[in-house]
GROMACS .gro file of N, CA and C in nm:
model
  297
    1UNK      N    1  -5.443  14.595   2.008
    1UNK     CA    2  -5.478  14.669   1.884
    1UNK      C    3  -5.359  14.616   1.775
    2UNK      N    4  -5.391  14.597   1.657
    2UNK     CA    5  -5.320  14.543   1.552
    2UNK      C    6  -5.331  14.641   1.442
    3UNK      N    7  -5.216  14.709   1.400
    3UNK     CA    8  -5.219  14.794   1.275
    3UNK      C    9  -5.151  14.751   1.148
    4UNK      N   10  -5.219  14.743   1.051
    4UNK     CA   11  -5.162  14.677   0.921
    4UNK      C   12  -5.167  14.778   0.809
    5UNK      N   13  -5.073  14.800   0.750
    5UNK     CA   14  -5.085  14.924   0.661
    5UNK      C   15  -5.055  14.844   0.511
    6UNK      N   16  -5.135  14.866   0.413
    6UNK     CA   17  -5.150  14.807   0.282
    6UNK      C   18  -5.112  14.897   0.189
    7UNK      N   19  -5.001  14.889   0.110
    7UNK     CA   20  -4.965  14.994  -0.001
    7UNK      C   21  -4.925  14.929  -0.100
    8UNK      N   22  -4.923  15.010  -0.220
    8UNK     CA   23  -4.866  14.967  -0.357
    8UNK      C   24  -4.730  14.964  -0.347
    9UNK      N   25  -4.663  14.853  -0.345
    9UNK     CA   26  -4.523  14.834  -0.347
    9UNK      C   27  -4.441  14.904  -0.471
   10UNK      N   28  -4.524  14.882  -0.591
   10UNK     CA   29  -4.457  14.936  -0.712
   10UNK      C   30  -4.426  15.079  -0.703
   11UNK      N   31  -4.506  15.162  -0.632
   11UNK     CA   32  -4.471  15.312  -0.617
   11UNK      C   33  -4.326  15.344  -0.563
   12UNK      N   34  -4.296  15.233  -0.482
   12UNK     CA   35  -4.166  15.260  -0.413
   12UNK      C   36  -4.057  15.181  -0.492
   13UNK      N   37  -4.094  15.121  -0.604
   13UNK     CA   38  -3.965  15.057  -0.682
   13UNK      C   39  -3.959  14.919  -0.678
   14UNK      N   40  -4.092  14.846  -0.621
   14UNK     CA   41  -4.059  14.705  -0.577
   14UNK      C   42  -4.199  14.644  -0.640
   15UNK      N   43  -4.201  14.627  -0.777
   15UNK     CA   44  -4.313  14.592  -0.838
   15UNK      C   45  -4.345  14.428  -0.851
   16UNK      N   46  -4.241  14.353  -0.817
   16UNK     CA   47  -4.270  14.218  -0.818
   16UNK      C   48  -4.264  14.165  -0.679
   17UNK      N   49  -4.387  14.073  -0.661
   17UNK     CA   50  -4.433  13.997  -0.531
   17UNK      C   51  -4.420  13.843  -0.577
   18UNK      N   52  -4.380  13.784  -0.458
   18UNK     CA   53  -4.415  13.630  -0.466
   18UNK      C   54  -4.453  13.583  -0.330
   19UNK      N   55  -4.524  13.492  -0.314
   19UNK     CA   56  -4.554  13.398  -0.222
   19UNK      C   57  -4.475  13.286  -0.214
   20UNK      N   58  -4.412  13.268  -0.081
   20UNK     CA   59  -4.312  13.147  -0.053
   20UNK      C   60  -4.367  13.056   0.030
   21UNK      N   61  -4.364  12.938   0.042
   21UNK     CA   62  -4.413  12.848   0.136
   21UNK      C   63  -4.255  12.785   0.156
   22UNK      N   64  -4.212  12.783   0.282
   22UNK     CA   65  -4.091  12.736   0.310
   22UNK      C   66  -4.106  12.650   0.418
   23UNK      N   67  -4.060  12.509   0.390
   23UNK     CA   68  -4.060  12.397   0.499
   23UNK      C   69  -3.910  12.394   0.559
   24UNK      N   70  -3.921  12.398   0.693
   24UNK     CA   71  -3.797  12.386   0.772
   24UNK      C   72  -3.800  12.270   0.838
   25UNK      N   73  -3.674  12.237   0.913
   25UNK     CA   74  -3.674  12.118   0.992
   25UNK      C   75  -3.725  12.181   1.134
   26UNK      N   76  -3.805  12.096   1.229
   26UNK     CA   77  -3.867  12.129   1.312
   26UNK      C   78  -3.806  12.212   1.420
   27UNK      N   79  -3.673  12.197   1.440
   27UNK     CA   80  -3.602  12.264   1.545
   27UNK      C   81  -3.541  12.422   1.489
   28UNK      N   82  -3.588  12.432   1.336
   28UNK     CA   83  -3.550  12.560   1.308
   28UNK      C   84  -3.641  12.639   1.253
   29UNK      N   85  -3.764  12.602   1.273
   29UNK     CA   86  -3.880  12.695   1.257
   29UNK      C   87  -3.865  12.830   1.302
   30UNK      N   88  -3.846  12.857   1.447
   30UNK     CA   89  -3.819  12.969   1.515
   30UNK      C   90  -3.713  13.056   1.457
   31UNK      N   91  -3.594  12.986   1.442
   31UNK     CA   92  -3.497  13.061   1.383
   31UNK      C   93  -3.489  13.126   1.259
   32UNK      N   94  -3.550  13.019   1.169
   32UNK     CA   95  -3.569  13.075   1.007
   32UNK      C   96  -3.654  13.193   1.025
   33UNK      N   97  -3.766  13.170   1.094
   33UNK     CA   98  -3.887  13.285   1.110
   33UNK      C   99  -3.818  13.397   1.160
   34UNK      N  100  -3.745  13.413   1.281
   34UNK     CA  101  -3.692  13.527   1.301
   34UNK      C  102  -3.604  13.597   1.215
   35UNK      N  103  -3.524  13.518   1.165
   35UNK     CA  104  -3.418  13.559   1.041
   35UNK      C  105  -3.497  13.633   0.904
   36UNK      N  106  -3.605  13.569   0.864
   36UNK     CA  107  -3.692  13.635   0.788
   36UNK      C  108  -3.732  13.766   0.820
   37UNK      N  109  -3.775  13.762   0.942
   37UNK     CA  110  -3.836  13.892   0.974
   37UNK      C  111  -3.729  14.027   0.957
   38UNK      N  112  -3.614  13.978   0.962
   38UNK     CA  113  -3.502  14.096   0.951
   38UNK      C  114  -3.467  14.116   0.803
   39UNK      N  115  -3.519  14.039   0.713
   39UNK     CA  116  -3.485  14.041   0.550
   39UNK      C  117  -3.554  14.156   0.505
   40UNK      N  118  -3.504  14.271   0.421
   40UNK     CA  119  -3.600  14.359   0.357
   40UNK      C  120  -3.704  14.314   0.262
   41UNK      N  121  -3.660  14.220   0.208
   41UNK     CA  122  -3.750  14.159   0.088
   41UNK      C  123  -3.875  14.102   0.149
   42UNK      N  124  -3.890  14.049   0.286
   42UNK     CA  125  -3.981  14.003   0.331
   42UNK      C  126  -4.101  14.099   0.384
   43UNK      N  127  -4.226  14.114   0.327
   43UNK     CA  128  -4.320  14.215   0.386
   43UNK      C  129  -4.405  14.147   0.465
   44UNK      N  130  -4.426  14.017   0.471
   44UNK     CA  131  -4.525  13.942   0.568
   44UNK      C  132  -4.469  13.801   0.597
   45UNK      N  133  -4.476  13.761   0.705
   45UNK     CA  134  -4.425  13.606   0.720
   45UNK      C  135  -4.528  13.545   0.864
   46UNK      N  136  -4.570  13.424   0.844
   46UNK     CA  137  -4.629  13.358   0.920
   46UNK      C  138  -4.594  13.234   0.959
   47UNK      N  139  -4.587  13.152   1.059
   47UNK     CA  140  -4.554  13.025   1.097
   47UNK      C  141  -4.673  12.954   1.121
   48UNK      N  142  -4.632  12.799   1.070
   48UNK     CA  143  -4.737  12.726   1.101
   48UNK      C  144  -4.672  12.601   1.186
   49UNK      N  145  -4.708  12.487   1.171
   49UNK     CA  146  -4.652  12.376   1.250
   49UNK      C  147  -4.517  12.334   1.200
   50UNK      N  148  -4.487  12.328   1.070
   50UNK     CA  149  -4.364  12.302   1.004
   50UNK      C  150  -4.346  12.381   0.879
   51UNK      N  151  -4.406  12.499   0.862
   51UNK     CA  152  -4.402  12.546   0.747
   51UNK      C  153  -4.413  12.718   0.775
   52UNK      N  154  -4.346  12.815   0.693
   52UNK     CA  155  -4.360  12.947   0.697
   52UNK      C  156  -4.400  12.988   0.578
   53UNK      N  157  -4.522  13.073   0.577
   53UNK     CA  158  -4.558  13.122   0.457
   53UNK      C  159  -4.518  13.301   0.463
   54UNK      N  160  -4.446  13.331   0.350
   54UNK     CA  161  -4.400  13.473   0.329
   54UNK      C  162  -4.452  13.534   0.216
   55UNK      N  163  -4.428  13.653   0.224
   55UNK     CA  164  -4.456  13.738   0.104
   55UNK      C  165  -4.332  13.830   0.079
   56UNK      N  166  -4.277  13.801  -0.028
   56UNK     CA  167  -4.155  13.898  -0.060
   56UNK      C  168  -4.162  14.002  -0.173
   57UNK      N  169  -4.113  14.118  -0.147
   57UNK     CA  170  -4.156  14.202  -0.256
   57UNK      C  171  -3.980  14.263  -0.323
   58UNK      N  172  -3.977  14.248  -0.457
   58UNK     CA  173  -3.858  14.276  -0.518
   58UNK      C  174  -3.865  14.355  -0.604
   59UNK      N  175  -3.755  14.390  -0.665
   59UNK     CA  176  -3.734  14.502  -0.785
   59UNK      C  177  -3.778  14.443  -0.931
   60UNK      N  178  -3.739  14.318  -0.932
   60UNK     CA  179  -3.753  14.231  -1.087
   60UNK      C  180  -3.721  14.088  -1.047
   61UNK      N  181  -3.752  14.008  -1.146
   61UNK     CA  182  -3.742  13.866  -1.129
   61UNK      C  183  -3.595  13.817  -1.095
   62UNK      N  184  -3.495  13.879  -1.132
   62UNK     CA  185  -3.384  13.860  -1.127
   62UNK      C  186  -3.334  13.879  -0.965
   63UNK      N  187  -3.396  13.982  -0.898
   63UNK     CA  188  -3.384  13.990  -0.772
   63UNK      C  189  -3.475  13.872  -0.698
   64UNK      N  190  -3.574  13.830  -0.729
   64UNK     CA  191  -3.611  13.731  -0.661
   64UNK      C  192  -3.550  13.595  -0.664
   65UNK      N  193  -3.498  13.553  -0.771
   65UNK     CA  194  -3.420  13.448  -0.787
   65UNK      C  195  -3.279  13.462  -0.698
   66UNK      N  196  -3.212  13.604  -0.714
   66UNK     CA  197  -3.112  13.596  -0.616
   66UNK      C  198  -3.147  13.579  -0.460
   67UNK      N  199  -3.259  13.637  -0.428
   67UNK     CA  200  -3.294  13.643  -0.285
   67UNK      C  201  -3.314  13.479  -0.254
   68UNK      N  202  -3.385  13.402  -0.352
   68UNK     CA  203  -3.422  13.246  -0.317
   68UNK      C  204  -3.285  13.191  -0.301
   69UNK      N  205  -3.193  13.200  -0.393
   69UNK     CA  206  -3.064  13.124  -0.401
   69UNK      C  207  -2.962  13.180  -0.291
   70UNK      N  208  -2.984  13.313  -0.267
   70UNK     CA  209  -2.872  13.385  -0.154
   70UNK      C  210  -2.911  13.363  -0.021
   71UNK      N  211  -2.972  13.480   0.030
   71UNK     CA  212  -3.005  13.485   0.173
   71UNK      C  213  -3.094  13.372   0.215
   72UNK      N  214  -3.201  13.350   0.145
   72UNK     CA  215  -3.304  13.248   0.188
   72UNK      C  216  -3.224  13.105   0.191
   73UNK      N  217  -3.184  13.076   0.086
   73UNK     CA  218  -3.128  12.944   0.040
   73UNK      C  219  -3.030  12.900   0.113
   74UNK      N  220  -2.943  12.996   0.168
   74UNK     CA  221  -2.840  12.962   0.255
   74UNK      C  222  -2.867  12.936   0.416
   75UNK      N  223  -3.003  12.968   0.445
   75UNK     CA  224  -3.040  12.989   0.593
   75UNK      C  225  -3.040  12.826   0.619
   76UNK      N  226  -2.970  12.794   0.740
   76UNK     CA  227  -2.965  12.669   0.797
   76UNK      C  228  -3.091  12.628   0.854
   77UNK      N  229  -3.139  12.511   0.821
   77UNK     CA  230  -3.269  12.445   0.871
   77UNK      C  231  -3.387  12.452   0.750
   78UNK      N  232  -3.363  12.538   0.660
   78UNK     CA  233  -3.458  12.558   0.538
   78UNK      C  234  -3.452  12.416   0.447
   79UNK      N  235  -3.547  12.339   0.444
   79UNK     CA  236  -3.566  12.216   0.383
   79UNK      C  237  -3.600  12.239   0.237
   80UNK      N  238  -3.710  12.307   0.211
   80UNK     CA  239  -3.759  12.330   0.065
   80UNK      C  240  -3.829  12.467   0.068
   81UNK      N  241  -3.831  12.525  -0.066
   81UNK     CA  242  -3.901  12.654  -0.074
   81UNK      C  243  -3.972  12.642  -0.196
   82UNK      N  244  -4.110  12.662  -0.188
   82UNK     CA  245  -4.194  12.669  -0.328
   82UNK      C  246  -4.233  12.830  -0.340
   83UNK      N  247  -4.191  12.878  -0.435
   83UNK     CA  248  -4.213  13.027  -0.487
   83UNK      C  249  -4.333  13.015  -0.582
   84UNK      N  250  -4.426  13.117  -0.558
   84UNK     CA  251  -4.534  13.145  -0.645
   84UNK      C  252  -4.543  13.303  -0.679
   85UNK      N  253  -4.489  13.340  -0.788
   85UNK     CA  254  -4.509  13.472  -0.824
   85UNK      C  255  -4.647  13.523  -0.839
   86UNK      N  256  -4.660  13.654  -0.774
   86UNK     CA  257  -4.802  13.697  -0.796
   86UNK      C  258  -4.799  13.784  -0.915
   87UNK      N  259  -4.889  13.744  -1.004
   87UNK     CA  260  -4.892  13.800  -1.129
   87UNK      C  261  -4.983  13.937  -1.131
   88UNK      N  262  -5.093  13.926  -1.063
   88UNK     CA  263  -5.173  14.051  -1.042
   88UNK      C  264  -5.282  14.021  -0.922
   89UNK      N  265  -5.285  14.141  -0.832
   89UNK     CA  266  -5.353  14.130  -0.703
   89UNK      C  267  -5.484  14.166  -0.730
   90UNK      N  268  -5.588  14.094  -0.715
   90UNK     CA  269  -5.751  14.131  -0.725
   90UNK      C  270  -5.821  14.206  -0.619
   91UNK      N  271  -5.743  14.198  -0.512
   91UNK     CA  272  -5.833  14.242  -0.388
   91UNK      C  273  -5.703  14.304  -0.286
   92UNK      N  274  -5.670  14.434  -0.284
   92UNK     CA  275  -5.567  14.490  -0.213
   92UNK      C  276  -5.615  14.641  -0.182
   93UNK      N  277  -5.616  14.676  -0.085
   93UNK     CA  278  -5.651  14.807  -0.016
   93UNK      C  279  -5.539  14.903  -0.066
   94UNK      N  280  -5.562  14.982  -0.162
   94UNK     CA  281  -5.463  15.082  -0.199
   94UNK      C  282  -5.553  15.197  -0.235
   95UNK      N  283  -5.489  15.325  -0.171
   95UNK     CA  284  -5.570  15.438  -0.211
   95UNK      C  285  -5.482  15.510  -0.329
   96UNK      N  286  -5.585  15.547  -0.424
   96UNK     CA  287  -5.509  15.629  -0.533
   96UNK      C  288  -5.509  15.786  -0.504
   97UNK      N  289  -5.404  15.832  -0.576
   97UNK     CA  290  -5.379  15.964  -0.528
   97UNK      C  291  -5.513  16.063  -0.578
   98UNK      N  292  -5.534  16.155  -0.532
   98UNK     CA  293  -5.631  16.239  -0.546
   98UNK      C  294  -5.603  16.324  -0.664
   99UNK      N  295  -5.708  16.363  -0.757
   99UNK     CA  296  -5.649  16.438  -0.898
   99UNK      C  297  -5.700  16.569  -0.878
   0.00000   0.00000   0.00000
């Protein structure tokens, strides 16, 4: 069984999201993935043959760039990161409060 909880991160003070495509050296894929799993900013991560896809949630754009240039940018084995800010989600499971 797999349980996945979807929620509106803005309610918790993290309104900005971005998708990251992270290219690693082949020998660093596992270690980078395991390290990302421990980062508070990372809501989801998945590994492929030579790339990791991750969703990060942050308070603002400055926090996104601080994460990219700080904890993520300093990881040994990270070769390239492409970040795409998510401007608006069009299909996400979120329950609205009852009125």
